[in-house]
Structure formats: structure tokens, C-alpha cells
Amino acid sequence: DTANPDIIDKNIPIDRVISVFDHRQLVFTNKFTNAELHIELVGSCATLITEEFQKAKVTPSINSATYLYSAIVFSTINFKNTVTTDRDIKAAEWLLSIANTSESFVRDLFSAKSQISPSNLYEILSQDFSIKTLSDHKIGIAQIEMVNINRFLSDLKQPLKEALSKQKTDNNLEYIFFNGIDVIDGYSLFIVIDSASADIFSSILGISRFEYSHQHPSIIMRKQIWPKVEEHLKTRASEIAS
């Protein structure tokens, strides 16, 4: 579920990777010189894997179907995300006919992921923290999908500031950005902790400069933000050079 060699386990030689599956627009496929590439803009990489089962006429185990279905639900925010495609929906329907789930399965999934406290916040951010170097700028974007994302405006506000500050220091980042997604109400909460990041991400996202938070009316995913970051930095570098 990545085409970025910088976040692959260092024990995996890039020249020995034979197949790459990803569903993001910003990829680094030129570095996988010996791989067959499967880069398609669907809502979830699990959709691409599910289609491989279907092409091979292989029925996944109940557990595999449940895991793949869960991944599609997470990636598409229960199909509310704008990146959701008909392929995601069809793949999920096929998996659901095989998986062993209850009526409350989806809510239980997101509720379990929402068990965030000041003590585990840094660890949770680290599990899905994305770092890229674009136009010589090292940038990190954190993303969390959960129920009641507005907790980051109340009891989790200070712990988030501290966790993001630590991520920025630990990874020697120039800019850092947080994208919180409310899976029930269907919107994104953008958060920055420093003025430089506030300046650049306000420009990138085309919104008024915000000091700490900005509520975006709909869901926007990190994988949609990265191409905007790359385009912005390239344009700025070109303007400076000229």
C-alpha cells in the first residue's frame, strides 16, 4: 500500500521488489526499476488486492475477507470520502458476502480506533505518520480518522500540540500538518502548531490563514493533500529561480 521507498522497511532491497500496489496520486514508481506497477486511483488499496482475488477466481478466507473489507471501509471513511469509486463499493459488497461481520461492525471498527488518550496519542500518530521530501523540503502529515474529532479542540488539544512538536523534532521536519477526519459527521479538521506550517498549508489548501485549527466542510484525505503540496512547492521554487 505504498509506492514510496522511503517508508518501506530498509531490509527490503528496492531492486528486488517485483510488484507495487498503490492508490495514491503522488508516487515514486521510477525507483522500483524491476517491479510491475499497479497504481490506480481508487479509494482503497484493498480494492486492488480484492480485484486480484477476483481475477484469479480465488475466494479469500473469512478472515482475509474481513480484513480487506475493513481496510476499504477505513480508507473510504465508510464510503463517505470523495475518493470512493464504484470499484471500491463493488469490492466491498463482494467481500461482505464472504466476511463474518455484525450489524454494528463498522461503528465498532471506528469506535475502537477512537480510543485515544494523552498517553497513547504519540504512538497512534507514529503508526500512520507520513513524511516526504519535496523540492528539498522535509514535510510530515499526520492523519487520524475517528469518532468526535473535535476532541482535538478540547481535552486532546495540548497533548496533540506536544505530540506534533515531538514528531517535528524527532524527524527533523520543516513543516508539519495534522488532518483529523470525523468519520461520523464527515468533515476534516486541519491543525498546525507553528507559523511557518500555517502559512504554507493555508496557501496549499486555499483557505484563510489559521492559527491552530480550521474545519473543512467535507472529508479530504492526506493522499489528496500531498499532490497539492508538491505542486505548490514546485511552483514556488520555479518563481524563486526566475
PDB file of C-alpha atoms in Angstrom:
ATOM      1  CA  ASP A   1       0.000   0.000   0.000  1.00  0.00           C
ATOM      2  CA  THR A   2       2.791   2.393  -0.875  1.00  0.00           C
ATOM      3  CA  ALA A   3       4.959   3.463  -3.776  1.00  0.00           C
ATOM      4  CA  ASN A   4       7.336   5.483  -1.613  1.00  0.00           C
ATOM      5  CA  PRO A   5      10.623   3.632  -0.998  1.00  0.00           C
ATOM      6  CA  ASP A   6      11.477   5.971   1.882  1.00  0.00           C
ATOM      7  CA  ILE A   7       8.886   4.347   4.150  1.00  0.00           C
ATOM      8  CA  ILE A   8       9.499   0.723   3.188  1.00  0.00           C
ATOM      9  CA  ASP A   9      11.416  -1.471   5.619  1.00  0.00           C
ATOM     10  CA  LYS A  10      15.123  -0.838   4.997  1.00  0.00           C
ATOM     11  CA  ASN A  11      15.734  -4.608   4.956  1.00  0.00           C
ATOM     12  CA  ILE A  12      13.811  -4.859   1.661  1.00  0.00           C
ATOM     13  CA  PRO A  13      16.095  -4.150  -1.330  1.00  0.00           C
ATOM     14  CA  ILE A  14      14.169  -1.872  -3.685  1.00  0.00           C
ATOM     15  CA  ASP A  15      15.627  -3.567  -6.764  1.00  0.00           C
ATOM     16  CA  ARG A  16      14.140  -6.886  -5.629  1.00  0.00           C
ATOM     17  CA  VAL A  17      10.562  -5.616  -5.326  1.00  0.00           C
ATOM     18  CA  ILE A  18       8.591  -7.318  -8.098  1.00  0.00           C
ATOM     19  CA  SER A  19       5.157  -5.762  -7.652  1.00  0.00           C
ATOM     20  CA  VAL A  20       3.869  -2.455  -6.289  1.00  0.00           C
ATOM     21  CA  PHE A  21       0.237  -1.708  -5.414  1.00  0.00           C
ATOM     22  CA  ASP A  22      -0.832   1.809  -4.502  1.00  0.00           C
ATOM     23  CA  HIS A  23      -3.851   4.079  -4.858  1.00  0.00           C
ATOM     24  CA  ARG A  24      -2.244   7.491  -4.424  1.00  0.00           C
ATOM     25  CA  GLN A  25      -1.574  10.206  -6.975  1.00  0.00           C
ATOM     26  CA  LEU A  26       1.845  11.161  -5.608  1.00  0.00           C
ATOM     27  CA  VAL A  27       4.094   8.125  -6.091  1.00  0.00           C
ATOM     28  CA  PHE A  28       7.772   7.363  -6.688  1.00  0.00           C
ATOM     29  CA  THR A  29       7.444   4.483  -9.119  1.00  0.00           C
ATOM     30  CA  ASN A  30      10.640   5.361 -11.012  1.00  0.00           C
ATOM     31  CA  LYS A  31      12.631   3.995  -8.079  1.00  0.00           C
ATOM     32  CA  PHE A  32      11.127   0.498  -8.428  1.00  0.00           C
ATOM     33  CA  THR A  33      13.090  -0.472 -11.521  1.00  0.00           C
ATOM     34  CA  ASN A  34      12.168  -4.179 -11.529  1.00  0.00           C
ATOM     35  CA  ALA A  35       8.573  -4.036 -10.353  1.00  0.00           C
ATOM     36  CA  GLU A  36       5.251  -4.473 -12.069  1.00  0.00           C
ATOM     37  CA  LEU A  37       3.245  -1.393 -11.137  1.00  0.00           C
ATOM     38  CA  HIS A  38      -0.414  -1.358 -10.106  1.00  0.00           C
ATOM     39  CA  ILE A  39      -1.091   2.333  -9.438  1.00  0.00           C
ATOM     40  CA  GLU A  40      -4.800   3.113  -9.728  1.00  0.00           C
ATOM     41  CA  LEU A  41      -6.768   5.970  -8.173  1.00  0.00           C
ATOM     42  CA  VAL A  42      -9.372   4.037  -6.239  1.00  0.00           C
ATOM     43  CA  GLY A  43     -10.412   4.766  -2.665  1.00  0.00           C
ATOM     44  CA  SER A  44      -8.515   1.884  -1.091  1.00  0.00           C
ATOM     45  CA  CYS A  45      -5.523  -0.248  -1.948  1.00  0.00           C
ATOM     46  CA  ALA A  46      -7.505  -3.170  -0.517  1.00  0.00           C
ATOM     47  CA  THR A  47      -9.831  -2.785  -3.508  1.00  0.00           C
ATOM     48  CA  LEU A  48      -6.913  -3.533  -5.845  1.00  0.00           C
ATOM     49  CA  ILE A  49      -5.986  -6.616  -3.809  1.00  0.00           C
ATOM     50  CA  THR A  50      -9.603  -7.787  -3.793  1.00  0.00           C
ATOM     51  CA  GLU A  51      -9.728  -7.477  -7.574  1.00  0.00           C
ATOM     52  CA  GLU A  52      -6.641  -9.689  -7.789  1.00  0.00           C
ATOM     53  CA  PHE A  53      -8.559 -12.404  -5.921  1.00  0.00           C
ATOM     54  CA  GLN A  54     -11.452 -11.991  -8.344  1.00  0.00           C
ATOM     55  CA  LYS A  55      -9.236 -12.118 -11.433  1.00  0.00           C
ATOM     56  CA  ALA A  56      -7.633 -15.325 -10.164  1.00  0.00           C
ATOM     57  CA  LYS A  57     -11.076 -16.757  -9.284  1.00  0.00           C
ATOM     58  CA  VAL A  58      -9.889 -17.353  -5.723  1.00  0.00           C
ATOM     59  CA  THR A  59     -12.209 -16.894  -2.749  1.00  0.00           C
ATOM     60  CA  PRO A  60     -10.389 -15.358   0.244  1.00  0.00           C
ATOM     61  CA  SER A  61     -10.753 -16.883   3.688  1.00  0.00           C
ATOM     62  CA  ILE A  62     -13.340 -15.384   6.031  1.00  0.00           C
ATOM     63  CA  ASN A  63     -10.579 -13.625   7.972  1.00  0.00           C
ATOM     64  CA  SER A  64      -8.918 -12.254   4.823  1.00  0.00           C
ATOM     65  CA  ALA A  65     -12.260 -11.012   3.501  1.00  0.00           C
ATOM     66  CA  THR A  66     -12.986  -9.340   6.838  1.00  0.00           C
ATOM     67  CA  TYR A  67      -9.581  -7.615   6.894  1.00  0.00           C
ATOM     68  CA  LEU A  68      -9.876  -6.413   3.299  1.00  0.00           C
ATOM     69  CA  TYR A  69     -13.432  -5.195   3.864  1.00  0.00           C
ATOM     70  CA  SER A  70     -12.284  -3.337   6.999  1.00  0.00           C
ATOM     71  CA  ALA A  71      -9.459  -1.684   5.036  1.00  0.00           C
ATOM     72  CA  ILE A  72     -11.863  -0.463   2.352  1.00  0.00           C
ATOM     73  CA  VAL A  73     -14.241   0.882   4.992  1.00  0.00           C
ATOM     74  CA  PHE A  74     -11.388   2.732   6.719  1.00  0.00           C
ATOM     75  CA  SER A  75      -9.831   4.152   3.545  1.00  0.00           C
ATOM     76  CA  THR A  76     -13.141   5.395   2.165  1.00  0.00           C
ATOM     77  CA  ILE A  77     -14.429   6.534   5.592  1.00  0.00           C
ATOM     78  CA  ASN A  78     -17.357   4.147   5.239  1.00  0.00           C
ATOM     79  CA  PHE A  79     -17.782   5.244   1.582  1.00  0.00           C
ATOM     80  CA  LYS A  80     -18.314   8.926   2.533  1.00  0.00           C
ATOM     81  CA  ASN A  81     -14.937  10.001   1.191  1.00  0.00           C
ATOM     82  CA  THR A  82     -14.897  11.789  -2.180  1.00  0.00           C
ATOM     83  CA  VAL A  83     -12.182   9.404  -3.425  1.00  0.00           C
ATOM     84  CA  THR A  84     -14.594   6.452  -3.171  1.00  0.00           C
ATOM     85  CA  THR A  85     -15.238   4.762  -6.536  1.00  0.00           C
ATOM     86  CA  ASP A  86     -17.727   2.208  -7.813  1.00  0.00           C
ATOM     87  CA  ARG A  87     -14.883  -0.302  -7.763  1.00  0.00           C
ATOM     88  CA  ASP A  88     -14.484   0.195  -4.005  1.00  0.00           C
ATOM     89  CA  ILE A  89     -18.200  -0.337  -3.445  1.00  0.00           C
ATOM     90  CA  LYS A  90     -18.343  -3.460  -5.609  1.00  0.00           C
ATOM     91  CA  ALA A  91     -15.251  -4.931  -3.967  1.00  0.00           C
ATOM     92  CA  ALA A  92     -16.678  -4.268  -0.512  1.00  0.00           C
ATOM     93  CA  GLU A  93     -20.018  -5.850  -1.407  1.00  0.00           C
ATOM     94  CA  TRP A  94     -18.249  -8.995  -2.651  1.00  0.00           C
ATOM     95  CA  LEU A  95     -16.097  -9.208   0.472  1.00  0.00           C
ATOM     96  CA  LEU A  96     -19.080  -8.631   2.739  1.00  0.00           C
ATOM     97  CA  SER A  97     -20.771 -11.682   1.233  1.00  0.00           C
ATOM     98  CA  ILE A  98     -17.807 -13.740   2.471  1.00  0.00           C
ATOM     99  CA  ALA A  99     -16.796 -11.969   5.691  1.00  0.00           C
ATOM    100  CA  ASN A 100     -18.239 -12.661   9.118  1.00  0.00           C
ATOM    101  CA  THR A 101     -19.474  -9.289  10.396  1.00  0.00           C
ATOM    102  CA  SER A 102     -22.244  -7.984  12.628  1.00  0.00           C
ATOM    103  CA  GLU A 103     -24.657  -5.109  12.013  1.00  0.00           C
ATOM    104  CA  SER A 104     -22.586  -2.892  14.309  1.00  0.00           C
ATOM    105  CA  PHE A 105     -19.256  -3.921  12.745  1.00  0.00           C
ATOM    106  CA  VAL A 106     -18.439  -0.601  11.047  1.00  0.00           C
ATOM    107  CA  ARG A 107     -19.300   1.545  14.065  1.00  0.00           C
ATOM    108  CA  ASP A 108     -17.352  -0.844  16.293  1.00  0.00           C
ATOM    109  CA  LEU A 109     -14.332  -0.502  13.972  1.00  0.00           C
ATOM    110  CA  PHE A 110     -14.248   3.259  14.148  1.00  0.00           C
ATOM    111  CA  SER A 111     -15.113   3.351  17.852  1.00  0.00           C
ATOM    112  CA  ALA A 112     -12.159   1.060  18.576  1.00  0.00           C
ATOM    113  CA  LYS A 113      -9.871   3.354  16.612  1.00  0.00           C
ATOM    114  CA  SER A 114     -11.198   6.320  18.582  1.00  0.00           C
ATOM    115  CA  GLN A 115      -9.847   5.102  21.928  1.00  0.00           C
ATOM    116  CA  ILE A 116      -7.271   7.880  22.060  1.00  0.00           C
ATOM    117  CA  SER A 117      -5.824   9.340  25.240  1.00  0.00           C
ATOM    118  CA  PRO A 118      -2.966  11.711  26.046  1.00  0.00           C
ATOM    119  CA  SER A 119      -0.820   8.711  26.970  1.00  0.00           C
ATOM    120  CA  ASN A 120      -1.187   6.864  23.641  1.00  0.00           C
ATOM    121  CA  LEU A 121      -1.595   9.779  21.220  1.00  0.00           C
ATOM    122  CA  TYR A 122       2.059   9.983  20.135  1.00  0.00           C
ATOM    123  CA  GLU A 123       2.162   6.250  19.447  1.00  0.00           C
ATOM    124  CA  ILE A 124      -1.054   6.402  17.414  1.00  0.00           C
ATOM    125  CA  LEU A 125       0.272   9.333  15.360  1.00  0.00           C
ATOM    126  CA  SER A 126       3.503   7.426  14.727  1.00  0.00           C
ATOM    127  CA  GLN A 127       1.690   4.369  13.388  1.00  0.00           C
ATOM    128  CA  ASP A 128       0.430   6.243  10.344  1.00  0.00           C
ATOM    129  CA  PHE A 129       2.694   9.270  10.062  1.00  0.00           C
ATOM    130  CA  SER A 130       3.673  10.224   6.513  1.00  0.00           C
ATOM    131  CA  ILE A 131       6.962  12.005   5.689  1.00  0.00           C
ATOM    132  CA  LYS A 132       8.102  13.162   2.266  1.00  0.00           C
ATOM    133  CA  THR A 133      10.933  15.316   0.969  1.00  0.00           C
ATOM    134  CA  LEU A 134       9.622  17.530  -1.830  1.00  0.00           C
ATOM    135  CA  SER A 135      11.646  20.275  -3.537  1.00  0.00           C
ATOM    136  CA  ASP A 136      14.245  19.914  -0.759  1.00  0.00           C
ATOM    137  CA  HIS A 137      11.655  20.475   1.978  1.00  0.00           C
ATOM    138  CA  LYS A 138      11.037  17.716   4.526  1.00  0.00           C
ATOM    139  CA  ILE A 139       7.366  17.617   5.478  1.00  0.00           C
ATOM    140  CA  GLY A 140       5.247  15.440   7.736  1.00  0.00           C
ATOM    141  CA  ILE A 141       1.483  14.942   7.652  1.00  0.00           C
ATOM    142  CA  ALA A 142      -0.351  13.115  10.419  1.00  0.00           C
ATOM    143  CA  GLN A 143      -3.839  11.745   9.876  1.00  0.00           C
ATOM    144  CA  ILE A 144      -6.339  10.225  12.284  1.00  0.00           C
ATOM    145  CA  GLU A 145      -9.851   9.020  11.450  1.00  0.00           C
ATOM    146  CA  MET A 146     -12.095   8.768  14.498  1.00  0.00           C
ATOM    147  CA  VAL A 147     -15.429   9.488  16.135  1.00  0.00           C
ATOM    148  CA  ASN A 148     -15.688  13.007  17.644  1.00  0.00           C
ATOM    149  CA  ILE A 149     -12.606  14.589  16.091  1.00  0.00           C
ATOM    150  CA  ASN A 150     -13.414  17.808  17.978  1.00  0.00           C
ATOM    151  CA  ARG A 151     -11.681  16.298  20.998  1.00  0.00           C
ATOM    152  CA  PHE A 152      -8.560  17.839  19.460  1.00  0.00           C
ATOM    153  CA  LEU A 153     -10.095  21.211  20.275  1.00  0.00           C
ATOM    154  CA  SER A 154     -10.707  20.301  23.916  1.00  0.00           C
ATOM    155  CA  ASP A 155      -9.133  17.587  26.078  1.00  0.00           C
ATOM    156  CA  LEU A 156      -6.658  16.423  23.414  1.00  0.00           C
ATOM    157  CA  LYS A 157      -5.557  19.889  22.280  1.00  0.00           C
ATOM    158  CA  GLN A 158      -2.417  20.208  24.387  1.00  0.00           C
ATOM    159  CA  PRO A 159      -1.398  16.532  24.007  1.00  0.00           C
ATOM    160  CA  LEU A 160      -1.698  16.897  20.214  1.00  0.00           C
ATOM    161  CA  LYS A 161       0.472  20.018  20.212  1.00  0.00           C
ATOM    162  CA  GLU A 162       3.112  18.163  22.208  1.00  0.00           C
ATOM    163  CA  ALA A 163       2.922  15.034  20.033  1.00  0.00           C
ATOM    164  CA  LEU A 164       3.212  17.010  16.787  1.00  0.00           C
ATOM    165  CA  SER A 165       6.086  19.061  18.187  1.00  0.00           C
ATOM    166  CA  LYS A 166       7.904  15.859  19.118  1.00  0.00           C
ATOM    167  CA  GLN A 167       7.287  14.389  15.649  1.00  0.00           C
ATOM    168  CA  LYS A 168       8.654  17.550  14.086  1.00  0.00           C
ATOM    169  CA  THR A 169      11.795  17.438  16.217  1.00  0.00           C
ATOM    170  CA  ASP A 170      12.335  13.677  16.035  1.00  0.00           C
ATOM    171  CA  ASN A 171      12.062  13.657  12.237  1.00  0.00           C
ATOM    172  CA  ASN A 172      13.807  16.987  11.618  1.00  0.00           C
ATOM    173  CA  LEU A 173      10.821  18.354   9.714  1.00  0.00           C
ATOM    174  CA  GLU A 174      10.496  21.817   8.224  1.00  0.00           C
ATOM    175  CA  TYR A 175       6.689  21.716   8.132  1.00  0.00           C
ATOM    176  CA  ILE A 176       4.129  19.565   9.923  1.00  0.00           C
ATOM    177  CA  PHE A 177       0.371  19.288   9.455  1.00  0.00           C
ATOM    178  CA  PHE A 178      -2.441  17.333  11.095  1.00  0.00           C
ATOM    179  CA  ASN A 179      -5.548  16.156   9.240  1.00  0.00           C
ATOM    180  CA  GLY A 180      -8.242  14.853  11.575  1.00  0.00           C
ATOM    181  CA  ILE A 181     -11.240  13.153   9.983  1.00  0.00           C
ATOM    182  CA  ASP A 182     -14.587  12.832  11.729  1.00  0.00           C
ATOM    183  CA  VAL A 183     -15.943   9.521  10.458  1.00  0.00           C
ATOM    184  CA  ILE A 184     -19.493  10.111  11.645  1.00  0.00           C
ATOM    185  CA  ASP A 185     -20.106  13.762  10.741  1.00  0.00           C
ATOM    186  CA  GLY A 186     -17.959  13.608   7.607  1.00  0.00           C
ATOM    187  CA  TYR A 187     -15.531  16.533   7.734  1.00  0.00           C
ATOM    188  CA  SER A 188     -11.809  17.240   8.156  1.00  0.00           C
ATOM    189  CA  LEU A 189     -10.192  19.228  10.957  1.00  0.00           C
ATOM    190  CA  PHE A 190      -6.872  20.804   9.924  1.00  0.00           C
ATOM    191  CA  ILE A 191      -4.384  21.660  12.667  1.00  0.00           C
ATOM    192  CA  VAL A 192      -0.974  23.367  12.654  1.00  0.00           C
ATOM    193  CA  ILE A 193       1.348  24.158  15.558  1.00  0.00           C
ATOM    194  CA  ASP A 194       3.787  26.678  14.064  1.00  0.00           C
ATOM    195  CA  SER A 195       3.538  29.799  11.932  1.00  0.00           C
ATOM    196  CA  ALA A 196       5.611  28.500   9.007  1.00  0.00           C
ATOM    197  CA  SER A 197       3.365  25.451   8.610  1.00  0.00           C
ATOM    198  CA  ALA A 198       0.277  27.641   8.983  1.00  0.00           C
ATOM    199  CA  ASP A 199       1.491  29.912   6.168  1.00  0.00           C
ATOM    200  CA  ILE A 200       2.310  27.156   3.690  1.00  0.00           C
ATOM    201  CA  PHE A 201      -0.698  24.925   4.306  1.00  0.00           C
ATOM    202  CA  SER A 202      -3.103  27.867   4.196  1.00  0.00           C
ATOM    203  CA  SER A 203      -1.755  28.623   0.726  1.00  0.00           C
ATOM    204  CA  ILE A 204      -1.739  24.989  -0.360  1.00  0.00           C
ATOM    205  CA  LEU A 205      -5.342  24.404   0.698  1.00  0.00           C
ATOM    206  CA  GLY A 206      -6.637  27.801  -0.423  1.00  0.00           C
ATOM    207  CA  ILE A 207      -8.046  28.838   2.942  1.00  0.00           C
ATOM    208  CA  SER A 208      -7.609  31.829   5.221  1.00  0.00           C
ATOM    209  CA  ARG A 209      -4.552  31.575   7.421  1.00  0.00           C
ATOM    210  CA  PHE A 210      -5.381  29.740  10.630  1.00  0.00           C
ATOM    211  CA  GLU A 211      -3.531  29.895  13.942  1.00  0.00           C
ATOM    212  CA  TYR A 212      -4.329  26.389  15.175  1.00  0.00           C
ATOM    213  CA  SER A 213      -7.358  24.786  13.567  1.00  0.00           C
ATOM    214  CA  HIS A 214      -9.655  25.010  10.561  1.00  0.00           C
ATOM    215  CA  GLN A 215     -12.767  22.919   9.963  1.00  0.00           C
ATOM    216  CA  HIS A 216     -13.099  21.823   6.337  1.00  0.00           C
ATOM    217  CA  PRO A 217     -16.753  21.141   5.438  1.00  0.00           C
ATOM    218  CA  SER A 218     -16.072  17.794   3.768  1.00  0.00           C
ATOM    219  CA  ILE A 219     -13.569  14.966   4.068  1.00  0.00           C
ATOM    220  CA  ILE A 220     -10.220  15.466   2.391  1.00  0.00           C
ATOM    221  CA  MET A 221      -7.623  12.728   2.701  1.00  0.00           C
ATOM    222  CA  ARG A 222      -3.884  13.081   3.187  1.00  0.00           C
ATOM    223  CA  LYS A 223      -3.280  11.359  -0.153  1.00  0.00           C
ATOM    224  CA  GLN A 224      -5.238  14.222  -1.754  1.00  0.00           C
ATOM    225  CA  ILE A 225      -3.187  16.818   0.103  1.00  0.00           C
ATOM    226  CA  TRP A 226       0.270  15.527  -0.864  1.00  0.00           C
ATOM    227  CA  PRO A 227      -0.066  16.315  -4.613  1.00  0.00           C
ATOM    228  CA  LYS A 228      -1.162  19.840  -3.687  1.00  0.00           C
ATOM    229  CA  VAL A 229       1.939  20.198  -1.505  1.00  0.00           C
ATOM    230  CA  GLU A 230       4.191  19.016  -4.333  1.00  0.00           C
ATOM    231  CA  GLU A 231       2.590  21.365  -6.873  1.00  0.00           C
ATOM    232  CA  HIS A 232       2.800  24.340  -4.510  1.00  0.00           C
ATOM    233  CA  LEU A 233       6.474  23.774  -3.707  1.00  0.00           C
ATOM    234  CA  LYS A 234       7.409  23.252  -7.351  1.00  0.00           C
ATOM    235  CA  THR A 235       5.642  26.474  -8.340  1.00  0.00           C
ATOM    236  CA  ARG A 236       7.303  28.392  -5.530  1.00  0.00           C
ATOM    237  CA  ALA A 237      10.741  27.026  -6.409  1.00  0.00           C
ATOM    238  CA  SER A 238      10.200  27.984 -10.043  1.00  0.00           C
ATOM    239  CA  GLU A 239       9.161  31.526  -9.076  1.00  0.00           C
ATOM    240  CA  ILE A 240      12.225  31.929  -6.863  1.00  0.00           C
ATOM    241  CA  ALA A 241      14.522  30.623  -9.611  1.00  0.00           C
ATOM    242  CA  SER A 242      13.102  33.072 -12.142  1.00  0.00           C
TER     243      SER A 242
END
